[in-house]
Structures are given as C-alpha cells and as structure tokens.
Coordinates of C-alpha atoms and ligand atoms in Angstrom, one line a residue:
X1 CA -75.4 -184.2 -53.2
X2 CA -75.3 -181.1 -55.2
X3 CA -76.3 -177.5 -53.0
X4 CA -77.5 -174.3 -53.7
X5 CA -78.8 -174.9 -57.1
X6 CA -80.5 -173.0 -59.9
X7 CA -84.5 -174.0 -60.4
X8 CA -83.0 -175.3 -63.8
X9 CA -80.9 -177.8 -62.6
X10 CA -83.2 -178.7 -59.5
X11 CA -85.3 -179.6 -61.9
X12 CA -83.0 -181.7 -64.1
X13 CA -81.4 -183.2 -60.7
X14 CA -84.6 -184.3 -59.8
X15 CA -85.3 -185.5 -63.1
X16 CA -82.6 -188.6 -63.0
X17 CA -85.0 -189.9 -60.7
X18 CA -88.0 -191.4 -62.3
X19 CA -91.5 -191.8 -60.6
X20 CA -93.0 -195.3 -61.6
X21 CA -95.8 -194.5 -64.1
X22 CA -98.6 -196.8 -65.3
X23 CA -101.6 -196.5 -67.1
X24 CA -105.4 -197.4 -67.2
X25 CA -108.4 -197.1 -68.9
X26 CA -111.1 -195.4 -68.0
X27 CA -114.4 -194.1 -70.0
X28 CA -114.7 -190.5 -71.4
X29 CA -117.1 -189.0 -69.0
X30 CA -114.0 -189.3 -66.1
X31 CA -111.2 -188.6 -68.4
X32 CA -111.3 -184.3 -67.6
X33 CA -107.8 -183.2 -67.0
X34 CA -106.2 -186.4 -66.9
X35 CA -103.1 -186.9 -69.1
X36 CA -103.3 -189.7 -71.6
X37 CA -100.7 -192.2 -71.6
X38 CA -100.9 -193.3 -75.5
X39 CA -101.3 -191.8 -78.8
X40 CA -105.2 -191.6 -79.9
X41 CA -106.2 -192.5 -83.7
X42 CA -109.4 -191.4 -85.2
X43 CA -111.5 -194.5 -85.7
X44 CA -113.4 -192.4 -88.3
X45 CA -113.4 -189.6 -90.8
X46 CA -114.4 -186.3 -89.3
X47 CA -117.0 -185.5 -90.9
X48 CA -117.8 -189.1 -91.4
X49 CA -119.9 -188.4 -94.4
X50 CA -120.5 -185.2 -96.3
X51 CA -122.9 -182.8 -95.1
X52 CA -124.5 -179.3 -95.4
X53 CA -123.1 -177.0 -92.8
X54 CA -126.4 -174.7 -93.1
X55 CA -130.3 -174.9 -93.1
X56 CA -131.1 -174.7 -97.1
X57 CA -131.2 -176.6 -100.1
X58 CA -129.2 -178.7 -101.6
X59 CA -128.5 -178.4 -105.4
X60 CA -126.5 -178.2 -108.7
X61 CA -124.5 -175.3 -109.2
X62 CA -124.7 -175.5 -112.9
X63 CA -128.8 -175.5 -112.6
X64 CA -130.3 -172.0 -113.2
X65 CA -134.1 -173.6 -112.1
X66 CA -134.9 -176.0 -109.4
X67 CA -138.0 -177.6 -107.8
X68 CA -137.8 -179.0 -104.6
X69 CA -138.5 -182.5 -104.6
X70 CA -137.9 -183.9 -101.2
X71 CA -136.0 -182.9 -97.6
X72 CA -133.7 -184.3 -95.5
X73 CA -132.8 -183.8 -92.1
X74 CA -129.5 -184.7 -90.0
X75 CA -129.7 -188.5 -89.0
X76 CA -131.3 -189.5 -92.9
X77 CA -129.7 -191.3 -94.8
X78 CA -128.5 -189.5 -98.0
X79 CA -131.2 -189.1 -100.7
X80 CA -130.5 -188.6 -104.6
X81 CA -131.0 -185.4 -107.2
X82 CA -130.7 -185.4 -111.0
X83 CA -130.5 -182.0 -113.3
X84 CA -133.3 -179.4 -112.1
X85 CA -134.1 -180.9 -108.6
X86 CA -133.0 -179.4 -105.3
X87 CA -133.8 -181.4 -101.3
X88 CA -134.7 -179.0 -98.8
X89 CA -131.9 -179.4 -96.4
X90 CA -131.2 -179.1 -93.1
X91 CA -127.7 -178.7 -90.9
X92 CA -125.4 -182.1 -90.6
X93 CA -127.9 -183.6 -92.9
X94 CA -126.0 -185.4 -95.7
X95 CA -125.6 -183.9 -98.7
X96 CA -127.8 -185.9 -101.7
X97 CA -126.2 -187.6 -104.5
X98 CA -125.9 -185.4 -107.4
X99 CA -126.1 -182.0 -105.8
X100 CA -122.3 -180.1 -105.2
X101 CA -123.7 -176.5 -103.6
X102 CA -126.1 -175.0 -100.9
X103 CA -128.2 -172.4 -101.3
X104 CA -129.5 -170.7 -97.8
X105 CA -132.8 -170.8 -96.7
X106 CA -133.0 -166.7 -96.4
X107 CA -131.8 -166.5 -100.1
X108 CA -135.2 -168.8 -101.4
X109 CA -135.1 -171.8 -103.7
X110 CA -133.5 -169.6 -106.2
X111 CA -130.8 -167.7 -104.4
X112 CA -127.1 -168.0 -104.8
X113 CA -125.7 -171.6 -104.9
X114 CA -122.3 -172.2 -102.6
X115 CA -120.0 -175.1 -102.9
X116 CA -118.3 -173.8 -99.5
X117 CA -121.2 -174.7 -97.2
X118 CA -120.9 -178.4 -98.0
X119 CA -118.5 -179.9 -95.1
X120 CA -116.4 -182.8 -97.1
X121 CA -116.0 -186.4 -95.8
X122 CA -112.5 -186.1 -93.5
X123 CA -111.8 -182.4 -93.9
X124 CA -111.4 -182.1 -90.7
X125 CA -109.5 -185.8 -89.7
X126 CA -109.3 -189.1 -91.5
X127 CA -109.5 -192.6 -90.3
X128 CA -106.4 -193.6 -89.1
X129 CA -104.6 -190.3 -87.6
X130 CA -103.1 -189.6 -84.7
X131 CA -105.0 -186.4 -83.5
X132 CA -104.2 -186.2 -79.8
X133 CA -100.7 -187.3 -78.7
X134 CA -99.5 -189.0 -75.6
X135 CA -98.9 -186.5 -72.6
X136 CA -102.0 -184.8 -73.5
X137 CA -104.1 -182.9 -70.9
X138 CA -108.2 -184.2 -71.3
X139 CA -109.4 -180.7 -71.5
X140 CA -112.9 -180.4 -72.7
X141 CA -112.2 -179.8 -76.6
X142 CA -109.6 -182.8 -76.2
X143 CA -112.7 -184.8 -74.8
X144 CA -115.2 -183.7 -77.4
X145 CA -112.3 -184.8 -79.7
X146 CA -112.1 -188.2 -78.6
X147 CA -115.6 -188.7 -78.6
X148 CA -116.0 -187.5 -82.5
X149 CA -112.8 -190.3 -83.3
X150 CA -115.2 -192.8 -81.9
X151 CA -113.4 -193.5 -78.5
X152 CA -115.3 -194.9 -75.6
X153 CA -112.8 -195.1 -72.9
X154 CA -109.2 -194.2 -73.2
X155 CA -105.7 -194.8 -72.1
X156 CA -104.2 -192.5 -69.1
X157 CA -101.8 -192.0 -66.6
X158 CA -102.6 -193.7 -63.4
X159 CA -102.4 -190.4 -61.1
X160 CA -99.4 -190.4 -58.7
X161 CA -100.5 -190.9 -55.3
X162 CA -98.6 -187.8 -53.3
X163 CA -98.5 -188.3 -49.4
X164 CA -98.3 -184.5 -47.7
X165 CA -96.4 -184.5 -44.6
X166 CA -96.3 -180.9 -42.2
X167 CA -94.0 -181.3 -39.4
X168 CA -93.6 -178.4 -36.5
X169 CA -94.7 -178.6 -32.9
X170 CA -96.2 -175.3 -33.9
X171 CA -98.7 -176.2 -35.8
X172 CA -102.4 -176.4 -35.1
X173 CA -105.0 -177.7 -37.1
X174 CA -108.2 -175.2 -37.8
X175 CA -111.0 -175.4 -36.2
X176 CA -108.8 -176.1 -33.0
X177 CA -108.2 -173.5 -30.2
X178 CA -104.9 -172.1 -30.7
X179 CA -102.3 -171.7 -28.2
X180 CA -99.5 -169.8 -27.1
X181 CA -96.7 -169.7 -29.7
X182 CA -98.7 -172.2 -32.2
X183 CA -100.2 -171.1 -35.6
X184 CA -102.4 -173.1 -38.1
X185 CA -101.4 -175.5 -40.2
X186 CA -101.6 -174.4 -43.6
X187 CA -99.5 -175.7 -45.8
X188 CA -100.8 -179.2 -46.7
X189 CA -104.4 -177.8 -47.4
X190 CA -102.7 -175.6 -50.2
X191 CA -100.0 -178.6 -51.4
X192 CA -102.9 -181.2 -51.7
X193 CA -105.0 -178.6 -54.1
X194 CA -102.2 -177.8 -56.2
X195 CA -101.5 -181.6 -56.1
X196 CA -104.9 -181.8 -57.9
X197 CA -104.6 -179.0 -59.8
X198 CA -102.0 -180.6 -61.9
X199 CA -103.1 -184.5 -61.8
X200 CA -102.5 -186.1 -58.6
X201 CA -103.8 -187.6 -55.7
X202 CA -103.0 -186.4 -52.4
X203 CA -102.8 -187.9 -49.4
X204 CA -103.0 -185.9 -46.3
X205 CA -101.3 -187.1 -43.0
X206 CA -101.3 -186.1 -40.0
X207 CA -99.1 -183.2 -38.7
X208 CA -95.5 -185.1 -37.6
X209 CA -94.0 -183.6 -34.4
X210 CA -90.4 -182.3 -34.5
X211 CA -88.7 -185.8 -33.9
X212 CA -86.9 -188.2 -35.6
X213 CA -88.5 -190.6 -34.4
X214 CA -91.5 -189.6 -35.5
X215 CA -90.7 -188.7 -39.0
X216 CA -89.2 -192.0 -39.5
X217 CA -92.0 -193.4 -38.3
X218 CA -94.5 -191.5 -41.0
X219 CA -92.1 -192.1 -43.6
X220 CA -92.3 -195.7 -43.2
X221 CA -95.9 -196.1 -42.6
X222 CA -96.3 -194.2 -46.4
X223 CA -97.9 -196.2 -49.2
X224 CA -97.6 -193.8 -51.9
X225 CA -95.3 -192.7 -54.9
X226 CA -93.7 -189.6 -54.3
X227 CA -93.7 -188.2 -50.8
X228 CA -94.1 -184.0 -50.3
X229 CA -93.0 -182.4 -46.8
X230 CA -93.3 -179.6 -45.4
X231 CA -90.9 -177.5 -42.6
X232 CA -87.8 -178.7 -41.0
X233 CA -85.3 -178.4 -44.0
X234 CA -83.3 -175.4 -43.0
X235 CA -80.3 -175.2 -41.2
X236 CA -82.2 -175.2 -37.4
X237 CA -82.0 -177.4 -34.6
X238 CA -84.9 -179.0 -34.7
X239 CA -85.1 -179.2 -38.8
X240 CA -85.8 -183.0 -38.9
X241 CA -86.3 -183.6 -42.3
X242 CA -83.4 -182.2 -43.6
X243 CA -81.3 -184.2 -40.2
X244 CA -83.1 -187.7 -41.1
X245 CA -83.2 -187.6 -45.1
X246 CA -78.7 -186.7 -44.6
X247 CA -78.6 -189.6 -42.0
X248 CA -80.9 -192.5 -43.2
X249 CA -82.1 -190.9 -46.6
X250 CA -80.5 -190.0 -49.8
X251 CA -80.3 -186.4 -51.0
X252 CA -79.5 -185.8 -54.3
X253 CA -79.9 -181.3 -53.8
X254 CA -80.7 -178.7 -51.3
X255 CA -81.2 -175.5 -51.5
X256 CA -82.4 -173.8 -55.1
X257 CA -80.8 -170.1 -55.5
X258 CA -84.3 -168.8 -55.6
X259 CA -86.0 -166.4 -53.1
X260 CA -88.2 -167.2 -51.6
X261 CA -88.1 -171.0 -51.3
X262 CA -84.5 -171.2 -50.5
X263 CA -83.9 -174.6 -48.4
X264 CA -85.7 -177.1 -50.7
X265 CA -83.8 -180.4 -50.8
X266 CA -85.1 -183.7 -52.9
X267 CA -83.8 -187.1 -52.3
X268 CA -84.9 -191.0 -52.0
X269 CA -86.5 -192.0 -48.4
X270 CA -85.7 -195.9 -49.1
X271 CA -86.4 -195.7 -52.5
X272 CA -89.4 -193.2 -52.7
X273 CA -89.1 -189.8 -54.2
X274 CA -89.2 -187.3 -51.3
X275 CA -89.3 -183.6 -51.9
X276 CA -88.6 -181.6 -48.6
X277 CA -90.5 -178.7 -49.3
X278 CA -89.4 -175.1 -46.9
X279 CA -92.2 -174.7 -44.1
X280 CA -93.4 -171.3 -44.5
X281 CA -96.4 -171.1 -46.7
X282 CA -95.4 -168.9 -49.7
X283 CA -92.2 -170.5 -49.9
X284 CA -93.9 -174.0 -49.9
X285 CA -96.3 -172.9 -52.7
X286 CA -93.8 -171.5 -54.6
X287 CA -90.7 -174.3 -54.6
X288 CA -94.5 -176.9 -55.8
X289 CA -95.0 -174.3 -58.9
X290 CA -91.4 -174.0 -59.6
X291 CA -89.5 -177.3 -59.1
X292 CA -92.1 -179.9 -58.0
X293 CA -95.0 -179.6 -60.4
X294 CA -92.2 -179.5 -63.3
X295 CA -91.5 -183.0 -62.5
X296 CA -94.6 -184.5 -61.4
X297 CA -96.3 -183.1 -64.4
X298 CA -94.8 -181.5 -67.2
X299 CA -97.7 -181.4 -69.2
X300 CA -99.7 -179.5 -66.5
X301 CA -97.9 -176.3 -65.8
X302 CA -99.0 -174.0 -63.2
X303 CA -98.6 -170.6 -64.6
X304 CA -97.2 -169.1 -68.0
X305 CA -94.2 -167.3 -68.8
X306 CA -94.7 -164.0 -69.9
X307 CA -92.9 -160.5 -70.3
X308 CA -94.5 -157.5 -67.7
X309 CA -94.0 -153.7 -67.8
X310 CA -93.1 -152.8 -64.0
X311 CA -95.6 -150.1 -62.6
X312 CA -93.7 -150.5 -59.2
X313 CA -90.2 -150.8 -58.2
X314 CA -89.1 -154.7 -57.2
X315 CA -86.2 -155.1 -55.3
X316 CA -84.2 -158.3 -56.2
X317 CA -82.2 -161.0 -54.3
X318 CA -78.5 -161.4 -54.0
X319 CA -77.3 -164.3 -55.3
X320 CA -81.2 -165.7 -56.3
X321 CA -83.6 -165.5 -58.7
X322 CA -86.5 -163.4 -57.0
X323 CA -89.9 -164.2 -56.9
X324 CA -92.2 -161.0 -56.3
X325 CA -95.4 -161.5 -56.2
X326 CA -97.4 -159.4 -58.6
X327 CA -100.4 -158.8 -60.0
X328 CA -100.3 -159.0 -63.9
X329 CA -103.3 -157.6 -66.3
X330 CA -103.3 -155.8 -69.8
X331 CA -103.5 -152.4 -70.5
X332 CA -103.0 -150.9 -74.0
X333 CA -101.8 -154.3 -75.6
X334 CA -99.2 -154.8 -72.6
X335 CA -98.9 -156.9 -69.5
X336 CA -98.6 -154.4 -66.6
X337 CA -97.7 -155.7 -63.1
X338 CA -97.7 -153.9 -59.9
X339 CA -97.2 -155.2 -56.2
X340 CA -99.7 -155.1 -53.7
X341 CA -99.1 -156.5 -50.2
X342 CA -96.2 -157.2 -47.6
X343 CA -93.8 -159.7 -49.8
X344 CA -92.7 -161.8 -46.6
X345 CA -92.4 -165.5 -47.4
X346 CA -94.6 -166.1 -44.4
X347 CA -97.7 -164.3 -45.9
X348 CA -100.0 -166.2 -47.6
X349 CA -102.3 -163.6 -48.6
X350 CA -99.5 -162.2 -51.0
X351 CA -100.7 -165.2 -53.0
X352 CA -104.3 -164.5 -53.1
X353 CA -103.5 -160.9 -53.5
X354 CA -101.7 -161.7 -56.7
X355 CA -102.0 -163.3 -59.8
X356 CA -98.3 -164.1 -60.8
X357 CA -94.6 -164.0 -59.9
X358 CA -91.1 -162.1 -60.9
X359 CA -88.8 -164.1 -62.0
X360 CA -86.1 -161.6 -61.8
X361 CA -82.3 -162.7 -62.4
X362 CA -79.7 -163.1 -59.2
X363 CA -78.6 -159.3 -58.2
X364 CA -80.9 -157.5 -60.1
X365 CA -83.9 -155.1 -59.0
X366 CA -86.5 -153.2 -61.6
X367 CA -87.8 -150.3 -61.7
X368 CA -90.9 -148.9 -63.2
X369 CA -91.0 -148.8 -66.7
X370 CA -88.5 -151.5 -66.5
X371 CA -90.2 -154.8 -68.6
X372 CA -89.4 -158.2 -67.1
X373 CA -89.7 -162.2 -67.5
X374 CA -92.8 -163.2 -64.9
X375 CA -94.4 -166.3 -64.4
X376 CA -98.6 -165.7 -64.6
X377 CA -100.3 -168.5 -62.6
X378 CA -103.3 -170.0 -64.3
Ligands
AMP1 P1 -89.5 -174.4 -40.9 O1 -89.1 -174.5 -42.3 O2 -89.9 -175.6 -40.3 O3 -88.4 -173.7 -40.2 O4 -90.7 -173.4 -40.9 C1 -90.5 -172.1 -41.4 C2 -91.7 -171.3 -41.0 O5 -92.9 -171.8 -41.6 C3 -92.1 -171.2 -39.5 O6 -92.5 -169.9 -39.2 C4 -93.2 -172.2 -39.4 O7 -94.0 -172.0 -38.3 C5 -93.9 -172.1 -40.7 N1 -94.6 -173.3 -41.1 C6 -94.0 -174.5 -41.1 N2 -94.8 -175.5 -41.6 C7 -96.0 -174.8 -41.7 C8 -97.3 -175.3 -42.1 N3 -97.5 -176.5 -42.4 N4 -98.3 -174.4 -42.2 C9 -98.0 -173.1 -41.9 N5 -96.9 -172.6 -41.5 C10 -95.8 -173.5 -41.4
MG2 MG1 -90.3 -176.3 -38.4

C-alpha cells in the first residue's frame, strides 16, 4: 500500500486495477452519452449522391442561355440536361446529368452559375471509413453521425454498475425528522448524479451504521462492479471502512496530497474495486471529479483544465495541491475567477456557488492578478 499520494499517481495506482468491461448493442435513439465500445465505419458516402446545396437551377457553366426544362426536388431520382437546358432545383435534390453549376433562385434563370454549391458524392466521408472511434462519447452530433453512416444500432460499453455506500450513525435521510447531533445524508444523492453524469449506473444502499459488522455485511450483499463509499476513512475511532478494507480488504493507497479530499484510500473488497471516498460532502465530490471519474471514465471528464486570472487572493495547502472553489467567467478575452463562500470541506453550497476549482501546487497561495491552472467543471 502506497500513502499520501499525488492525484497523478492515485490515479495510475488505481489504474493497475482493471474494471471488467463488456459491451452491447443497443439502437440509436438510446445511445445519448454512452461511450462506444468499437470503431464505427461509414456504410455509405456522405453525401451519398451529388446534390445542390441551394434552391436554384441546375446548369452548364459554359452555357450563356438556358431554358428550363423540368425540376427536381430532394428524394427524385436524378434527371438529365444537354447544352442550353437548366432543371429548376431544389436543396439535397440530386444534381442532373450533364449540369456542373448552380445558379440561385434570387439571381433568375440567367444569373451567375457556381460550381461551389454542388455538394460532391463523399466530400464529406466515404464508404468504408472509420469516422467515430472507440471510446467515443454519443453526443448528439456523434448520433446524427452515425445515423448519416447508415447505423441502426451500435456497439457500447455496458455501463458499470456503481453500488454507493454512506456510513455514519449521524446520518439521517431527508424528509426524516432530525435529531440531536444527526445531519442529512448527502453525499450518495450527489455521488449517484455524478455517477450518471459520466456513464454509470448507480446503485443506492442504504445508509451502513458505524460497525464492522455491518459494513461487511453491505459489502458482501453487493452485486455490482466497482463499489463507492462514503465516511469512515480517516484516522478516527469509529472509521470502519478504512479498519475493515486494512483487516479483510486490500488497499492498494490512502490518502491523495490534495486538499480537500485528503483520506481517500482505494483497494479490492474480495475482488471488487472499492474506492473509500472522505465523508464530508465537498471532499467526497471532489476526490469522484479528481481520482474516481478519471478511472471509471476517461472519456467523460468532469470539468476542463484551464488557466484563471485571480481577482481574489487563495490561500494554498501545505504539503497538497489545493482545491478552491471558484467561480470562473470571461472578461476581456480572459478567464477571471473570484471566490465566493466559506471554503470549509463541509459546505456544500461552495459547490453550487461555484463553477470550478484551483488547482494550485503544494505550498503555494495566489494573489490577485496572479494567473493559475483551475479545473472548470462542465
Ligand atoms: P467521516 O469521514 O466519516 O469522518 O465524516 C467526515 C464528515 O463528513 C463528518 O462531519 C460527517 O458527519 C460528514 N459526512 C459523512 N458522511 C456524510 C454523508 N453521507 N452526507 C453528509 N455528510 C457526511
Ligand atoms: Mg463517519
């Protein structure tokens, strides 16, 4: 077990330990942010024929007179012209044989003739090439995509199924009456949508008690291929995860030298990935975006790494890369960022509050005017 590492190597410790990935089909109109699990090859040209790429006419350019002599529309069949003769065209209609220019319905019959409007036959992508690539997000465009290539259904990654485990004798779920010295259960609400956010499916369990016992007990019952928890991996009494996971599980790190998020660990819980995640809420959220998402879904990051200029003055951590949170927009062709709220790791609003993190180096604070690497959630 390795301790106290950077985000860098958490990420490549955790990385020696691969999830089991498999893939199925499933038809386009389901495929929206899922990652695709083979390379996809157009099954046709794109444009499949060519075609006008305005309403017009199609014509000769070397002909100085024309007569209209029939029109097509998109969906026809392609129609013929000899010297002299022009079809009235319309947009994605194919062009006629014989005719190498468009002139544009506003210009008349006799207006300027131009080879550019005519769309060619695979200008954009021919039979046979690979236009979206294995590890691919299904965004919209990359849907519209695979529907011009001809492709019904496609090939993806099975999503990981992600069981999210709070334990405290704290916590209370909402919508219950709170009592003295508990607090709502937050956390796993927050882990399962990020969970989604980047291509998995949670599973939510019920909050675990602090007790062995217990958590052994969860553990066991889990049917699922990477297990997330929250709380009870710091160096307290009663932090079970971190007590059961060093006694009966394997631990392979804890603790990342990032702040906050600090007591992290990640291991094997009889042969299942287990990520011990640090109980309070912006540390939890933040350990996911940094070391967690990274390997559950590299192709689905959750922010974007970008360089700020400080309007406020962020005080750094010794020893650990710090994690402000800030709120990042553009101003005169720069990223700005300024703070808002109270920066505790317990406070959840300084995530709403905020738009993106510092990532500032170990020992180092910034001042404003100062311009620094951030992370800018999307
Ligand atoms: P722990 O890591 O278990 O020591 O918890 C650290 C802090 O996070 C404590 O103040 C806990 O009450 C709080 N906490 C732990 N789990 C959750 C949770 N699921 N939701 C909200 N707060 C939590
Ligand atoms: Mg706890």
């Amino acid at each position: 077990m390795e301790t106290l590492v950077t985000i860098e190597r958490a990420i490549e410790i955790a990385r020696q330990t691969a999830m089991i990935q498999t893939s199925e089909s499933i038809p386009l109109s389901q495929a929206h942010n899922r990652i695709l699990s083979q390379d996809l090859t157009s099954n046709v040209d794109d444009p499949p024929f060519d075609n006008s790429a305005m309403d017009g006419w199609a014509v000769r350019s070397s002909d100085h007179e024309r007569v209209e002599i029939s029109t097509t529309a998109a969906g026809s069949p392609p129609s013929k012209i000899g010297e002299g003769q022009a079809t009235r065209i319309m947009t994605g209609a194919p062009i006629p044989h014989g005719a190498d220019a468009i002139v544009l319905i506003e210009d008349g019959l006799h207006g300027k003739a131009h080879t550019n409007f005519i769309r060619h036959q695979g200008e954009n992508l021919s039979k046979g090439t690979v236009a979206l690539r294995a590890g691919q997000i299904m965004t919209p465009a990359a849907i519209s995509l695979a529907a011009t290539m001809g492709h019904a259904t496609i090939p993806v990654r099975v999503k990981p199924r992600v069981a999210v485990i709070s334990t405290g004798n704290e916590l209370v779920t909402p919508g219950e009456e709170l009592e003295a010295g508990s607090i709502y259960e937050s956390n796993s609400y927050g882990l399962c949508a990020l969970l989604e956010k980047i291509g998995c499916t949670p599973i939510l369990q019920e909050v675990v008690v602090d007790s062995l016992d217990a958590l052994r007990t969860t553990l066991d019952s889990l049917e699922c291929d990477v297990i997330l928890t929250s709380g009870g991996v710091s160096m307290g009494d009663f932090d079970y995860v971190r007590i059961l996971m060093e006694e009966e599980g394997t631990i392979h790190f804890w603790k990342v030298a990032m702040r906050p998020g600090g007591p992290p660990l990640f291991g094997t819980w009889k042969g299942t990935p287990l990520f011990g995640l640090p109980g309070n809420p912006v540390s939890s959220h933040l350990v996911f975006t940094m070391i967690v998402a990274p390997w559950l879904s590299p192709e689905a990051p959750l922010g974007n790494n970008v360089r700020v200029l400080l309007k406020d003055t962020v005080k750094g951590a010794p020893g650990k890369v710090c994690l402000r949170r800030i709120q990042i927009s553009s101003e005169a062709e720069q990223l700005v960022a300024t703070t808002h709220t109270h920066q505790g790791s317990g406070n959840i609003h300084s995530m709403v509050a905020h738009n993106g993190v510092t990532l500032l180096p170990p020992d180092t604070s910034a001042n404003p005017g100062d311009i620094i690497d951030a992370l800018w959630f999307l």
